[in-house]
mmCIF file of C-alpha atoms in Angstrom:
data_model
loop_
_atom_site.group_PDB
_atom_site.id
_atom_site.type_symbol
_atom_site.label_atom_id
_atom_site.label_comp_id
_atom_site.label_asym_id
_atom_site.label_seq_id
_atom_site.Cartn_x
_atom_site.Cartn_y
_atom_site.Cartn_z
ATOM 1 C CA UNK A 1 92.526 2.390 -51.061
ATOM 2 C CA UNK A 2 89.544 4.613 -51.885
ATOM 3 C CA UNK A 3 87.572 1.593 -53.057
ATOM 4 C CA UNK A 4 88.226 -0.097 -49.714
ATOM 5 C CA UNK A 5 86.968 2.978 -47.832
ATOM 6 C CA UNK A 6 83.883 3.148 -50.056
ATOM 7 C CA UNK A 7 83.111 -0.506 -49.460
ATOM 8 C CA UNK A 8 83.671 -0.124 -45.725
ATOM 9 C CA UNK A 9 81.319 2.859 -45.706
ATOM 10 C CA UNK A 10 78.700 0.878 -47.638
ATOM 11 C CA UNK A 11 78.978 -2.019 -45.197
ATOM 12 C CA UNK A 12 78.613 0.341 -42.238
ATOM 13 C CA UNK A 13 75.615 2.038 -43.848
ATOM 14 C CA UNK A 14 73.965 -1.293 -44.622
ATOM 15 C CA UNK A 15 74.672 -2.540 -41.101
ATOM 16 C CA UNK A 16 73.061 0.578 -39.626
ATOM 17 C CA UNK A 17 70.069 0.162 -41.943
ATOM 18 C CA UNK A 18 69.697 -3.487 -40.954
ATOM 19 C CA UNK A 19 69.815 -2.496 -37.285
ATOM 20 C CA UNK A 20 67.174 0.199 -37.795
ATOM 21 C CA UNK A 21 64.922 -2.191 -39.709
ATOM 22 C CA UNK A 22 65.376 -4.865 -37.051
ATOM 23 C CA UNK A 23 64.392 -2.407 -34.328
ATOM 24 C CA UNK A 24 61.381 -1.267 -36.349
ATOM 25 C CA UNK A 25 60.329 -4.886 -36.948
ATOM 26 C CA UNK A 26 60.656 -5.688 -33.242
ATOM 27 C CA UNK A 27 58.585 -2.638 -32.326
ATOM 28 C CA UNK A 28 55.906 -3.660 -34.831
ATOM 29 C CA UNK A 29 55.836 -7.177 -33.431
ATOM 30 C CA UNK A 30 55.398 -5.790 -29.926
ATOM 31 C CA UNK A 31 52.601 -3.510 -31.135
ATOM 32 C CA UNK A 32 50.973 -6.426 -32.919
ATOM 33 C CA UNK A 33 51.075 -8.514 -29.749
ATOM 34 C CA UNK A 34 49.522 -5.662 -27.757
ATOM 35 C CA UNK A 35 46.798 -5.182 -30.357
ATOM 36 C CA UNK A 36 46.018 -8.899 -30.408
ATOM 37 C CA UNK A 37 45.642 -8.811 -26.630
ATOM 38 C CA UNK A 38 43.351 -5.778 -26.879
ATOM 39 C CA UNK A 39 41.257 -7.558 -29.509
ATOM 40 C CA UNK A 40 40.945 -10.648 -27.301
ATOM 41 C CA UNK A 41 39.950 -8.499 -24.322
ATOM 42 C CA UNK A 42 37.427 -6.559 -26.413
ATOM 43 C CA UNK A 43 35.999 -9.791 -27.785
ATOM 44 C CA UNK A 44 35.614 -11.190 -24.274
ATOM 45 C CA UNK A 45 33.955 -7.968 -23.149
ATOM 46 C CA UNK A 46 31.634 -8.052 -26.165
ATOM 47 C CA UNK A 47 30.565 -11.624 -25.372
ATOM 48 C CA UNK A 48 29.942 -10.657 -21.757
ATOM 49 C CA UNK A 49 27.891 -7.623 -22.750
ATOM 50 C CA UNK A 50 25.940 -9.669 -25.287
ATOM 51 C CA UNK A 51 25.118 -12.248 -22.616
ATOM 52 C CA UNK A 52 24.033 -9.478 -20.236
ATOM 53 C CA UNK A 53 21.900 -7.901 -22.946
ATOM 54 C CA UNK A 54 20.241 -11.219 -23.767
ATOM 55 C CA UNK A 55 19.547 -11.839 -20.080
ATOM 56 C CA UNK A 56 18.052 -8.360 -19.733
ATOM 57 C CA UNK A 57 15.890 -8.915 -22.817
ATOM 58 C CA UNK A 58 14.672 -12.230 -21.397
ATOM 59 C CA UNK A 59 13.848 -10.514 -18.102
ATOM 60 C CA UNK A 60 11.920 -7.799 -19.929
ATOM 61 C CA UNK A 61 9.989 -10.418 -21.900
ATOM 62 C CA UNK A 62 9.153 -12.239 -18.671
ATOM 63 C CA UNK A 63 8.036 -9.039 -16.991
ATOM 64 C CA UNK A 64 5.865 -8.118 -19.981
ATOM 65 C CA UNK A 65 4.219 -11.543 -19.880
ATOM 66 C CA UNK A 66 3.662 -11.206 -16.141
ATOM 67 C CA UNK A 67 2.208 -7.741 -16.637
ATOM 68 C CA UNK A 68 -0.184 -9.016 -19.302
ATOM 69 C CA UNK A 69 -1.278 -11.854 -17.020
ATOM 70 C CA UNK A 70 -1.774 -9.460 -14.129
ATOM 71 C CA UNK A 71 -3.652 -7.037 -16.366
ATOM 72 C CA UNK A 72 -5.908 -9.836 -17.671
ATOM 73 C CA UNK A 73 -6.594 -11.002 -14.111
ATOM 74 C CA UNK A 74 -7.387 -7.470 -13.009
ATOM 75 C CA UNK A 75 -9.882 -7.062 -15.865
ATOM 76 C CA UNK A 76 -11.822 -10.085 -14.630
ATOM 77 C CA UNK A 77 -12.332 -8.453 -11.257
ATOM 78 C CA UNK A 78 -13.410 -5.094 -12.619
#
């Protein structure tokens, strides 16, 4: 009789542990999915910022070239 109670208690304990581990696993999976989404969003934002930076650098290079041309032209008239 005692052995049966002990085994029943062990089964109940193991069942509770399995339930807790299952809940923890599910929470981790949800967190993982959220983190993956955040990484994708950050990666998209990074690509966008990189493209903006490259465009700004190209604009600066163009403006510098234009300034040098204007400066050279102005020197001819001085």
